Short mmCIF file of C-alpha atoms and ligand atoms in Angstrom, two decimals:
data_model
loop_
_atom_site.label_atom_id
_atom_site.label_comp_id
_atom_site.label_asym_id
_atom_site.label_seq_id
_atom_site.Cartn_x
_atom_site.Cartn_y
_atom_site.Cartn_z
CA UNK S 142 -77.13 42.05 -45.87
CA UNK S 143 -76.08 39.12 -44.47
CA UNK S 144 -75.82 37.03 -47.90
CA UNK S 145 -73.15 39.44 -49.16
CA UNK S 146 -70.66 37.93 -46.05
CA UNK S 147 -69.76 34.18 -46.00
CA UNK S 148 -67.03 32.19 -44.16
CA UNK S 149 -64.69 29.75 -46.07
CA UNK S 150 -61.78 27.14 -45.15
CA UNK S 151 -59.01 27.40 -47.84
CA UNK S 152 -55.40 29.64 -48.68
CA UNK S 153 -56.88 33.23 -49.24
CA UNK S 154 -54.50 33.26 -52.55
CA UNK S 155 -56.00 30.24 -54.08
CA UNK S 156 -59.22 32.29 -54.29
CA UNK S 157 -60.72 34.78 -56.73
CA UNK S 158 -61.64 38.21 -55.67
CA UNK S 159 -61.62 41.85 -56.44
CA UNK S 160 -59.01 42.92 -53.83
CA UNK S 161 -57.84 40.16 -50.97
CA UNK S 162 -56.70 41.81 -47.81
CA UNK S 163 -53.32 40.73 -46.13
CA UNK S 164 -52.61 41.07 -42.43
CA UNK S 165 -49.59 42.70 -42.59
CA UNK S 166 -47.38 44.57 -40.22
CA UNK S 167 -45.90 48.03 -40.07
CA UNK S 168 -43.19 47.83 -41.97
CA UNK S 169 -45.19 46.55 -45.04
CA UNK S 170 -42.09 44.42 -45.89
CA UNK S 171 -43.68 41.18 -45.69
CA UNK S 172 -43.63 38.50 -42.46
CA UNK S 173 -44.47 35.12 -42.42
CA UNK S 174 -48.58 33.50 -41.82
CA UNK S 175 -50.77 35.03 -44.69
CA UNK S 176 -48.35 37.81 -45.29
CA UNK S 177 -45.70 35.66 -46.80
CA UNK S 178 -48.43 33.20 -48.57
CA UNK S 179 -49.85 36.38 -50.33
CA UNK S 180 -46.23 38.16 -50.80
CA UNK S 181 -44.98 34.76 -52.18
CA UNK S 182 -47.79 34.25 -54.39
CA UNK S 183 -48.41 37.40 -55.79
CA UNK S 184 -44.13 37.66 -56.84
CA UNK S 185 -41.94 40.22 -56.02
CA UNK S 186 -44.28 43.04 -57.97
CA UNK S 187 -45.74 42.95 -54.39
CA UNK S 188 -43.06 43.96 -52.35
CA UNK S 189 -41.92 46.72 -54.85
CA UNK S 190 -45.35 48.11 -54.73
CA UNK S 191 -45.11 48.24 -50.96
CA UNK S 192 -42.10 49.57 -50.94
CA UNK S 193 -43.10 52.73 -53.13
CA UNK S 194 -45.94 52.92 -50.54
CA UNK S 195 -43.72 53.27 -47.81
CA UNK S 196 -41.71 55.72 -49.20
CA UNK S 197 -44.66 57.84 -50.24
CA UNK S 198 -46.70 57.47 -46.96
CA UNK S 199 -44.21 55.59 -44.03
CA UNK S 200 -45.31 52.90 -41.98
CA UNK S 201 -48.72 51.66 -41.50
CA UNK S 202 -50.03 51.68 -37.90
CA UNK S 203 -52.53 49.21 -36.65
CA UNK S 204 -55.99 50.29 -37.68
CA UNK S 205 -54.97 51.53 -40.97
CA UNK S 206 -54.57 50.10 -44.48
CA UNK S 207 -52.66 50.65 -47.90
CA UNK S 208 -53.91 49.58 -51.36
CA UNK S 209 -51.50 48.05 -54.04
CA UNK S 210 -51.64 45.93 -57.12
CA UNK S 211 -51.97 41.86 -56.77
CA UNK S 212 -49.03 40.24 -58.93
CA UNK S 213 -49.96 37.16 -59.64
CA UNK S 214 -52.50 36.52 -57.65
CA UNK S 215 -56.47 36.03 -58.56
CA UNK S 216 -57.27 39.65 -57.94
CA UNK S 217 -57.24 43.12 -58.69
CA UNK S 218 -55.65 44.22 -55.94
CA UNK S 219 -54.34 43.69 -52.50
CA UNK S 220 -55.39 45.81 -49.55
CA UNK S 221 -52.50 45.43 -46.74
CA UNK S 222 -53.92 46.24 -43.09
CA UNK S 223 -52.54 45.93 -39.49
CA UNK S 224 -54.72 44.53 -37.19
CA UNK S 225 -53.66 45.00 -33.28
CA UNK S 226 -51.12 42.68 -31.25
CA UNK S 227 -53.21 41.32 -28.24
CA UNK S 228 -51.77 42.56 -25.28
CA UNK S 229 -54.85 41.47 -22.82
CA UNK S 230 -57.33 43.66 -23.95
CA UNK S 231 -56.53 46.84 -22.31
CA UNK S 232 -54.70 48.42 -25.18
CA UNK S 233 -58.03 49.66 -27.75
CA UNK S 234 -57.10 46.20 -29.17
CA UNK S 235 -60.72 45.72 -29.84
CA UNK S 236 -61.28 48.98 -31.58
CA UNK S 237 -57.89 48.42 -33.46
CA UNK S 238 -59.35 45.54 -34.97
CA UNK S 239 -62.50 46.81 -36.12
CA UNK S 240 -60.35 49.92 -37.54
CA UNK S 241 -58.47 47.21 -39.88
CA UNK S 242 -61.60 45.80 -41.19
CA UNK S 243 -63.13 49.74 -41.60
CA UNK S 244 -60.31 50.97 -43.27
CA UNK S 245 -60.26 47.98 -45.97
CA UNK S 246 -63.83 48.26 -46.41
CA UNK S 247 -63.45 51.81 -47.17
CA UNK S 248 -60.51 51.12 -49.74
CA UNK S 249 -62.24 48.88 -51.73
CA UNK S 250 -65.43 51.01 -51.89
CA UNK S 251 -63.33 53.68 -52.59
CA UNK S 252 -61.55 51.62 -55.45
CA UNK S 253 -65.30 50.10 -56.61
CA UNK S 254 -63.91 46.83 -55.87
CA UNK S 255 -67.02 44.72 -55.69
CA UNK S 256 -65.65 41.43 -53.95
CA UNK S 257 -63.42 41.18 -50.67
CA UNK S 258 -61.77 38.58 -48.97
CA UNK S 259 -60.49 38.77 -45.11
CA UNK S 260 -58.40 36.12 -43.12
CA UNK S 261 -58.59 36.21 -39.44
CA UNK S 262 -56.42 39.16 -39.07
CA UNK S 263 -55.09 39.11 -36.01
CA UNK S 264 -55.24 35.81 -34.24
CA UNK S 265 -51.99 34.18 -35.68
CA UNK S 266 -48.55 35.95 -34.39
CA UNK S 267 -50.55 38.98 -33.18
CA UNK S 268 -51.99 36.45 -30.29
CA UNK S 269 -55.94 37.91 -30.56
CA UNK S 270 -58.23 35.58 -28.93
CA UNK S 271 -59.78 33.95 -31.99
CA UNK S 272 -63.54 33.86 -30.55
CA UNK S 273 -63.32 37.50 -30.00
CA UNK S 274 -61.46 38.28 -32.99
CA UNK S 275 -64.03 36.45 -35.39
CA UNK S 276 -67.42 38.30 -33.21
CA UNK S 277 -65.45 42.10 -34.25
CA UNK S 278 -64.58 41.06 -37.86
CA UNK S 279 -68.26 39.97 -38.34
CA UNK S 280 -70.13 42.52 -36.55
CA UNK S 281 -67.75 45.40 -38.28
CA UNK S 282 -68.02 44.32 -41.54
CA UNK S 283 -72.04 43.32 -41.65
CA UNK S 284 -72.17 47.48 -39.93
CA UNK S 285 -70.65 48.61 -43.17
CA UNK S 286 -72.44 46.37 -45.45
CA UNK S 287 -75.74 47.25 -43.86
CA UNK S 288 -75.38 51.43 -43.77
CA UNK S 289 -73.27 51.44 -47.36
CA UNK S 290 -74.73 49.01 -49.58
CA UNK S 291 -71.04 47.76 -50.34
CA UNK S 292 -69.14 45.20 -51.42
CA UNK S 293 -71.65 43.05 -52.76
CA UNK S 294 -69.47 39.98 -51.64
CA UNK S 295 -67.27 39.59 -48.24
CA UNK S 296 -65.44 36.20 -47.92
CA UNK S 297 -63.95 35.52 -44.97
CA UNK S 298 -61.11 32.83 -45.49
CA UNK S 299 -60.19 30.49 -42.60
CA UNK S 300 -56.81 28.25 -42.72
CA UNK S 301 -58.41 25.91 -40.43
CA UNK S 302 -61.40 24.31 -39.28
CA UNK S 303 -61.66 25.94 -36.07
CA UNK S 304 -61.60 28.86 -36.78
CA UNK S 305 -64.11 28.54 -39.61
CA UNK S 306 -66.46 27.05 -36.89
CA UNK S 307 -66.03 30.33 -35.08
CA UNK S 308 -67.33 32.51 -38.35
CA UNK S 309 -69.88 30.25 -38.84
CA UNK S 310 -70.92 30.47 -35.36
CA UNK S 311 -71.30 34.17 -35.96
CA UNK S 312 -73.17 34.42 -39.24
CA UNK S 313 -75.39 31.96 -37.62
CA UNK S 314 -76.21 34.24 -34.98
CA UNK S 315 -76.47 37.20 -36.96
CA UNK S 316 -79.31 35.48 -39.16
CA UNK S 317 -80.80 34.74 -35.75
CA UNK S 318 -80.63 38.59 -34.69
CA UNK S 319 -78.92 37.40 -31.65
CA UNK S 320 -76.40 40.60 -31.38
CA UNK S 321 -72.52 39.92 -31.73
N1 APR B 469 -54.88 31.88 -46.18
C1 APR B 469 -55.79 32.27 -45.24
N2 APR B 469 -55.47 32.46 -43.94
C2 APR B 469 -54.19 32.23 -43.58
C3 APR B 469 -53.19 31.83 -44.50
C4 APR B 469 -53.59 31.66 -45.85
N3 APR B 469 -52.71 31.28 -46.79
N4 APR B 469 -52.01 31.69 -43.81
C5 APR B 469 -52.28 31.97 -42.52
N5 APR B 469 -53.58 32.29 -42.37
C6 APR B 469 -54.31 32.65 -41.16
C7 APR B 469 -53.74 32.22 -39.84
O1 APR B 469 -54.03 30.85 -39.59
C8 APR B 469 -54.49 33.15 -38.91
O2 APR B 469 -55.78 32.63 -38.65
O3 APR B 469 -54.31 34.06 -41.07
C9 APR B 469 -54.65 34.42 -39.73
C10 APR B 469 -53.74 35.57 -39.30
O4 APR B 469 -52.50 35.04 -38.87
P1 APR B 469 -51.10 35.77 -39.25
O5 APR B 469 -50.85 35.58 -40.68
O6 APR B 469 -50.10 35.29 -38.27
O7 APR B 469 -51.40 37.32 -39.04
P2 APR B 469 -51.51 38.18 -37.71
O8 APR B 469 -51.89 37.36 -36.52
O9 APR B 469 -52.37 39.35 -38.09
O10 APR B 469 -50.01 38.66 -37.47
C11 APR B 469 -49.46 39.55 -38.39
O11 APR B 469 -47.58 38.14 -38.77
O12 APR B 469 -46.89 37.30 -40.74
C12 APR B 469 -46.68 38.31 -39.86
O13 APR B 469 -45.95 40.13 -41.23
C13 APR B 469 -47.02 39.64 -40.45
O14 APR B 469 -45.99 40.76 -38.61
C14 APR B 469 -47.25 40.42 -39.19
C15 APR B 469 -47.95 39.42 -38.29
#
């Protein structure tokens, strides 16, 4: 499974996909980091979509995730998810973040989207250590791939090069069965 997952540098707009997931917040009003990149380039068809979202179903809590259209961005759809705010560790953080990458993975499997694209949800304003943070994206999503068969393509999108040296770092071990 693991040539369905690769890591990429690059703005998670700029690149085609089925469904590209945003690290949102609660509110599902939009924020700044890769929130406001994807709410700004997708138009304001974004925000009304969330909006009808949280009227139908309230806030998102950290773990979960909402599915809405993509505006003008290069995909089908957008799947909006709230990863934890690191608080040190003792706070399920860990299994809040794997939750976010679940719950998207089950969206777009649900949807029969076929191609996904992740940033490194968590680790900007949330403050989640980025080593850690790229080991439980990884190790969550190659879990789903491996016992579902689905997507067929996980991309996850680094804004810089450090971070893409951490997914990399991760894949590498994972072809080397060295566990997560
Ligand atoms: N493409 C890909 N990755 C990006 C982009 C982009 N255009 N812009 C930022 N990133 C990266 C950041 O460098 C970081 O590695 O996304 C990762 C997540 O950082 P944040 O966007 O700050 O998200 P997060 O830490 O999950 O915090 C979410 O921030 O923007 C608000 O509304 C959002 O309140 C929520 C909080």
């Amino acid at each position: 499974m693991l040539q369905r997952m690769c890591a990429c540098l690059g703005d998670i707009t700029q690149i085609p996909v089925d469904v590209i997931v945003n690290a949102a917040n609660p509110s599902l009003m939009g924020g700044g980091g890769v929130d406001g990149a994807i709410h700004q380039a997708a138009g304001p068809t974004l925000l009304a979509e969330c909006k009808l979202v949280r009227q139908q179903q309230g806030e998102c809590p950290p773990g979960h995730a909402v599915i809405t259209g993509a505006g003008n961005l290069p995909a089908k759809a957008v799947i909006h998810t709230v990863g934890p705010v690191w608080h040190g560790g003792e706070q399920h953080e860990a299994d809040l973040l794997a939750e976010a990458y679940h719950h998207s993975l089950e969206l777009a499997t649900a949807n029969d989207y076929h191609s996904i694209s992740f940033p490194a949800i968590s680790t900007g304003v949330y403050g989640y250590p980025s080593a850690e943070a790229a080991r439980i994206a990884v190790a969550t999503v190659n879990r789903y791939v491996t016992r579902r068969g689905h997507p067929e393509r996980v991309l996850f999108v680094c804004f810089d090069a450090s971070t893409l040296a951490l997914y990399q770092q991760c894949l590498a071990d994972l072809a080397a069965h060295k566990s997560l």
